[in-house]
Amino acid sequence: MFLTVLGALNVGFLQTLKLFAVTLIGAVPLGLLVAFGSMSRFSPLRYLTKLVVWVIRGTPLMLQLIIIYYIPGRVMGASPWGSGEGGRFLASAIAFIINYSCYFSEIYRGGIQGVPVGQQEAGQVLGMTKDQIFFKITLLQMVKRIVPPMSNEIITLVKDTSIARIISMQELIWAGYAFLKGSHGYSGLIWPLFFTGVYYLLFNGVLTLFFGWVERKLDFFR
């Protein structure tokens, strides 16, 4: 029994890892673009970006996921995501990327605006271009400032992947809950659902150690 449960949970955990990785790959760069939009001197773009960020941050991720997965199919008559697990994963990935890019954008914005203006002015005095000032002065110091809040959001992302089960994506929690409903010939087993917590704890423990190492590596900015 234990090996059967472990095998099913491993499959679910792989889906969780996949969603986690795809979200980071998409949301980290997109969040920076959104941050630039929210700081743009072009007022229509700035206000539009801030409106989108406000809506995304102000509504539950679960609701956003349901809207993204179900509404297009209702409007167009056929789901653009396709059928099966692949379609559910694609919709989940898009919802998570949009959601987390908005949260990351606020962290980026705070990090960029937290760099003293005097240092940018010093770069101008030295004859540096705007791009050189951003990449060699602002960006490096921003990275140091955003590591703690970014690490917190990324650890939250690990746990938020469980929300994808609302559209029946077979992630870790779904795999554990399946044994309660009668999966693999077993029914009424509740311990596999609680055992999923071990996976989250171990993975978040690894991430915590990694981000602690990153912070120590960036201490030279002090």
Tab-separated table of C-alpha atoms in Angstrom:
chain	number	residue	atom	x	y	z
A	1	MET	CA	0.000	0.000	0.000
A	2	PHE	CA	2.695	2.476	1.009
A	3	LEU	CA	4.619	2.037	-2.247
A	4	THR	CA	1.422	2.527	-4.248
A	5	VAL	CA	0.663	5.746	-2.398
A	6	LEU	CA	4.259	6.925	-2.695
A	7	GLY	CA	4.288	6.309	-6.437
A	8	ALA	CA	1.055	8.255	-6.957
A	9	LEU	CA	2.270	11.141	-4.813
A	10	ASN	CA	5.560	11.251	-6.711
A	11	VAL	CA	3.653	11.625	-9.978
A	12	GLY	CA	1.569	14.429	-8.464
A	13	PHE	CA	4.666	16.107	-7.074
A	14	LEU	CA	6.275	16.099	-10.522
A	15	GLN	CA	3.259	18.003	-11.834
A	16	THR	CA	3.602	20.437	-8.930
A	17	LEU	CA	7.295	20.947	-9.721
A	18	LYS	CA	6.493	21.434	-13.392
A	19	LEU	CA	3.872	24.098	-12.662
A	20	PHE	CA	6.226	25.773	-10.180
A	21	ALA	CA	9.093	25.906	-12.681
A	22	VAL	CA	6.987	27.119	-15.621
A	23	THR	CA	5.446	29.847	-13.444
A	24	LEU	CA	8.853	31.140	-12.383
A	25	ILE	CA	10.237	31.036	-15.925
A	26	GLY	CA	7.303	33.108	-17.154
A	27	ALA	CA	6.562	35.365	-14.181
A	28	VAL	CA	10.089	36.520	-13.284
A	29	PRO	CA	10.808	38.342	-16.597
A	30	LEU	CA	7.169	39.326	-17.162
A	31	GLY	CA	7.050	40.864	-13.693
A	32	LEU	CA	9.979	43.117	-14.589
A	33	LEU	CA	8.174	44.290	-17.737
A	34	VAL	CA	5.041	44.996	-15.698
A	35	ALA	CA	7.149	46.954	-13.210
A	36	PHE	CA	8.525	49.109	-16.031
A	37	GLY	CA	4.956	49.677	-17.215
A	38	SER	CA	3.827	50.805	-13.769
A	39	MET	CA	6.748	53.270	-13.619
A	40	SER	CA	6.381	54.503	-17.190
A	41	ARG	CA	6.257	58.231	-17.853
A	42	PHE	CA	3.553	57.538	-20.437
A	43	SER	CA	0.467	58.088	-18.295
A	44	PRO	CA	-2.042	55.830	-20.147
A	45	LEU	CA	0.364	52.867	-19.955
A	46	ARG	CA	1.170	53.559	-16.306
A	47	TYR	CA	-2.469	53.799	-15.227
A	48	LEU	CA	-3.497	50.753	-17.286
A	49	THR	CA	-0.687	48.671	-15.816
A	50	LYS	CA	-1.526	49.733	-12.281
A	51	LEU	CA	-5.200	48.912	-12.888
A	52	VAL	CA	-4.349	45.389	-14.079
A	53	VAL	CA	-2.010	44.825	-11.112
A	54	TRP	CA	-4.686	46.087	-8.719
A	55	VAL	CA	-7.301	43.715	-10.145
A	56	ILE	CA	-4.990	40.684	-10.144
A	57	ARG	CA	-3.676	41.314	-6.634
A	58	GLY	CA	-7.132	42.157	-5.325
A	59	THR	CA	-8.910	38.986	-6.460
A	60	PRO	CA	-8.297	35.352	-5.435
A	61	LEU	CA	-5.997	33.246	-7.586
A	62	MET	CA	-8.589	30.469	-7.467
A	63	LEU	CA	-11.179	32.745	-9.089
A	64	GLN	CA	-8.699	33.843	-11.752
A	65	LEU	CA	-7.901	30.213	-12.535
A	66	ILE	CA	-11.577	29.319	-12.913
A	67	ILE	CA	-12.174	32.318	-15.185
A	68	ILE	CA	-9.166	31.568	-17.402
A	69	TYR	CA	-10.018	27.880	-17.700
A	70	TYR	CA	-13.794	28.036	-18.195
A	71	ILE	CA	-14.767	31.446	-19.623
A	72	PRO	CA	-12.953	31.271	-23.009
A	73	GLY	CA	-14.681	27.973	-23.750
A	74	ARG	CA	-18.067	29.470	-22.846
A	75	VAL	CA	-17.515	32.488	-25.078
A	76	MET	CA	-15.940	30.733	-28.081
A	77	GLY	CA	-17.916	27.502	-27.830
A	78	ALA	CA	-14.766	25.388	-27.504
A	79	SER	CA	-11.951	25.472	-24.989
A	80	PRO	CA	-8.710	26.955	-26.399
A	81	TRP	CA	-6.701	24.934	-23.872
A	82	GLY	CA	-7.486	21.537	-25.327
A	83	SER	CA	-8.728	18.519	-23.420
A	84	GLY	CA	-7.135	16.351	-20.780
A	85	GLU	CA	-4.343	17.025	-18.327
A	86	GLY	CA	-2.347	19.027	-20.878
A	87	GLY	CA	-5.130	21.567	-21.276
A	88	ARG	CA	-5.607	21.928	-17.540
A	89	PHE	CA	-1.875	22.399	-17.047
A	90	LEU	CA	-1.665	25.067	-19.773
A	91	ALA	CA	-4.548	27.057	-18.292
A	92	SER	CA	-3.056	26.745	-14.808
A	93	ALA	CA	0.367	27.894	-15.999
A	94	ILE	CA	-1.077	30.998	-17.705
A	95	ALA	CA	-3.160	31.908	-14.647
A	96	PHE	CA	-0.197	31.468	-12.300
A	97	ILE	CA	2.191	33.412	-14.532
A	98	ILE	CA	-0.189	36.369	-14.787
A	99	ASN	CA	-0.890	36.351	-11.061
A	100	TYR	CA	2.691	36.068	-9.880
A	101	SER	CA	4.084	38.497	-12.448
A	102	CYS	CA	1.874	41.184	-10.875
A	103	TYR	CA	3.141	40.377	-7.385
A	104	PHE	CA	6.743	40.249	-8.593
A	105	SER	CA	6.290	43.591	-10.383
A	106	GLU	CA	5.571	45.354	-7.106
A	107	ILE	CA	8.674	43.810	-5.560
A	108	TYR	CA	10.765	44.909	-8.535
A	109	ARG	CA	9.297	48.405	-8.408
A	110	GLY	CA	10.077	48.749	-4.726
A	111	GLY	CA	13.621	47.476	-5.285
A	112	ILE	CA	14.298	49.839	-8.183
A	113	GLN	CA	12.832	52.892	-6.468
A	114	GLY	CA	14.687	52.002	-3.266
A	115	VAL	CA	18.082	52.606	-4.878
A	116	PRO	CA	19.248	56.135	-3.914
A	117	VAL	CA	18.835	58.623	-6.758
A	118	GLY	CA	22.242	60.050	-5.915
A	119	GLN	CA	23.941	56.909	-7.183
A	120	GLN	CA	22.228	57.229	-10.542
A	121	GLU	CA	23.239	60.880	-10.711
A	122	ALA	CA	26.818	59.857	-9.935
A	123	GLY	CA	26.691	57.504	-12.898
A	124	GLN	CA	25.536	60.336	-15.135
A	125	VAL	CA	28.437	62.485	-13.918
A	126	LEU	CA	30.799	59.677	-14.905
A	127	GLY	CA	29.355	59.720	-18.398
A	128	MET	CA	27.447	56.457	-18.178
A	129	THR	CA	24.434	55.886	-20.426
A	130	LYS	CA	20.958	55.134	-19.032
A	131	ASP	CA	21.373	51.457	-19.868
A	132	GLN	CA	24.759	51.303	-18.144
A	133	ILE	CA	23.365	53.028	-15.068
A	134	PHE	CA	20.467	50.595	-14.881
A	135	PHE	CA	22.411	47.367	-15.412
A	136	LYS	CA	25.609	48.275	-13.547
A	137	ILE	CA	24.210	50.362	-10.672
A	138	THR	CA	20.451	50.038	-10.199
A	139	LEU	CA	19.904	46.393	-11.164
A	140	LEU	CA	22.699	44.955	-9.028
A	141	GLN	CA	21.527	46.792	-5.920
A	142	MET	CA	17.893	45.962	-6.693
A	143	VAL	CA	18.702	42.223	-6.687
A	144	LYS	CA	20.089	42.487	-3.161
A	145	ARG	CA	16.987	44.316	-1.945
A	146	ILE	CA	14.408	42.016	-3.511
A	147	VAL	CA	15.812	38.613	-2.508
A	148	PRO	CA	13.932	38.389	0.857
A	149	PRO	CA	10.467	39.374	-0.490
A	150	MET	CA	10.994	37.350	-3.687
A	151	SER	CA	11.976	34.264	-1.710
A	152	ASN	CA	8.827	34.652	0.377
A	153	GLU	CA	6.634	34.848	-2.740
A	154	ILE	CA	8.372	31.866	-4.345
A	155	ILE	CA	7.833	29.733	-1.231
A	156	THR	CA	4.184	30.814	-1.286
A	157	LEU	CA	4.038	29.730	-4.930
A	158	VAL	CA	5.015	26.186	-3.947
A	159	LYS	CA	1.932	25.946	-1.757
A	160	ASP	CA	-0.332	27.851	-4.146
A	161	THR	CA	0.187	25.200	-6.825
A	162	SER	CA	-2.338	23.132	-4.863
A	163	ILE	CA	-5.044	25.555	-6.025
A	164	ALA	CA	-4.772	24.005	-9.501
A	165	ARG	CA	-6.759	21.027	-8.260
A	166	ILE	CA	-9.884	23.236	-8.498
A	167	ILE	CA	-9.865	22.498	-12.247
A	168	SER	CA	-8.853	18.863	-11.608
A	169	MET	CA	-5.185	19.239	-12.500
A	170	GLN	CA	-3.487	16.180	-11.046
A	171	GLU	CA	-0.942	17.880	-8.812
A	172	LEU	CA	0.239	16.725	-5.384
A	173	ILE	CA	-2.873	17.494	-3.323
A	174	TRP	CA	-5.105	15.956	-5.998
A	175	ALA	CA	-2.999	12.773	-5.888
A	176	GLY	CA	-3.304	12.544	-2.104
A	177	TYR	CA	-7.020	13.303	-2.071
A	178	ALA	CA	-7.655	10.632	-4.722
A	179	PHE	CA	-7.015	7.889	-2.145
A	180	LEU	CA	-9.788	9.293	0.000
A	181	LYS	CA	-12.217	8.988	-2.909
A	182	GLY	CA	-11.172	5.493	-4.019
A	183	SER	CA	-8.031	5.658	-6.166
A	184	HIS	CA	-5.873	2.629	-7.033
A	185	GLY	CA	-8.298	0.238	-5.378
A	186	TYR	CA	-8.184	2.019	-1.999
A	187	SER	CA	-10.971	4.095	-0.484
A	188	GLY	CA	-11.260	6.217	2.648
A	189	LEU	CA	-7.487	6.612	3.114
A	190	ILE	CA	-6.867	10.033	4.602
A	191	TRP	CA	-3.206	9.690	5.577
A	192	PRO	CA	-1.909	10.110	1.976
A	193	LEU	CA	-3.508	13.568	1.909
A	194	PHE	CA	-1.712	14.592	5.103
A	195	PHE	CA	1.496	12.949	3.903
A	196	THR	CA	1.622	15.450	1.030
A	197	GLY	CA	2.664	18.010	3.638
A	198	VAL	CA	6.017	16.233	3.903
A	199	TYR	CA	6.698	16.970	0.236
A	200	TYR	CA	5.901	20.667	0.682
A	201	LEU	CA	8.006	20.908	3.833
A	202	LEU	CA	11.036	19.278	2.242
A	203	PHE	CA	10.830	21.315	-0.946
A	204	ASN	CA	10.357	24.580	0.914
A	205	GLY	CA	13.228	23.608	3.204
A	206	VAL	CA	15.512	23.264	0.191
A	207	LEU	CA	14.344	26.626	-1.166
A	208	THR	CA	14.890	28.290	2.216
A	209	LEU	CA	18.470	27.016	2.343
A	210	PHE	CA	19.061	28.131	-1.245
A	211	PHE	CA	17.779	31.672	-0.686
A	212	GLY	CA	19.773	31.902	2.539
A	213	TRP	CA	22.878	31.045	0.518
A	214	VAL	CA	21.985	33.659	-2.099
A	215	GLU	CA	21.578	36.347	0.569
A	216	ARG	CA	24.987	35.516	2.018
A	217	LYS	CA	26.522	35.728	-1.461
A	218	LEU	CA	25.034	39.201	-1.926
A	219	ASP	CA	26.361	40.542	1.380
A	220	PHE	CA	29.101	42.430	-0.480
A	221	PHE	CA	26.495	45.087	-1.354
A	222	ARG	CA	26.341	46.174	2.276
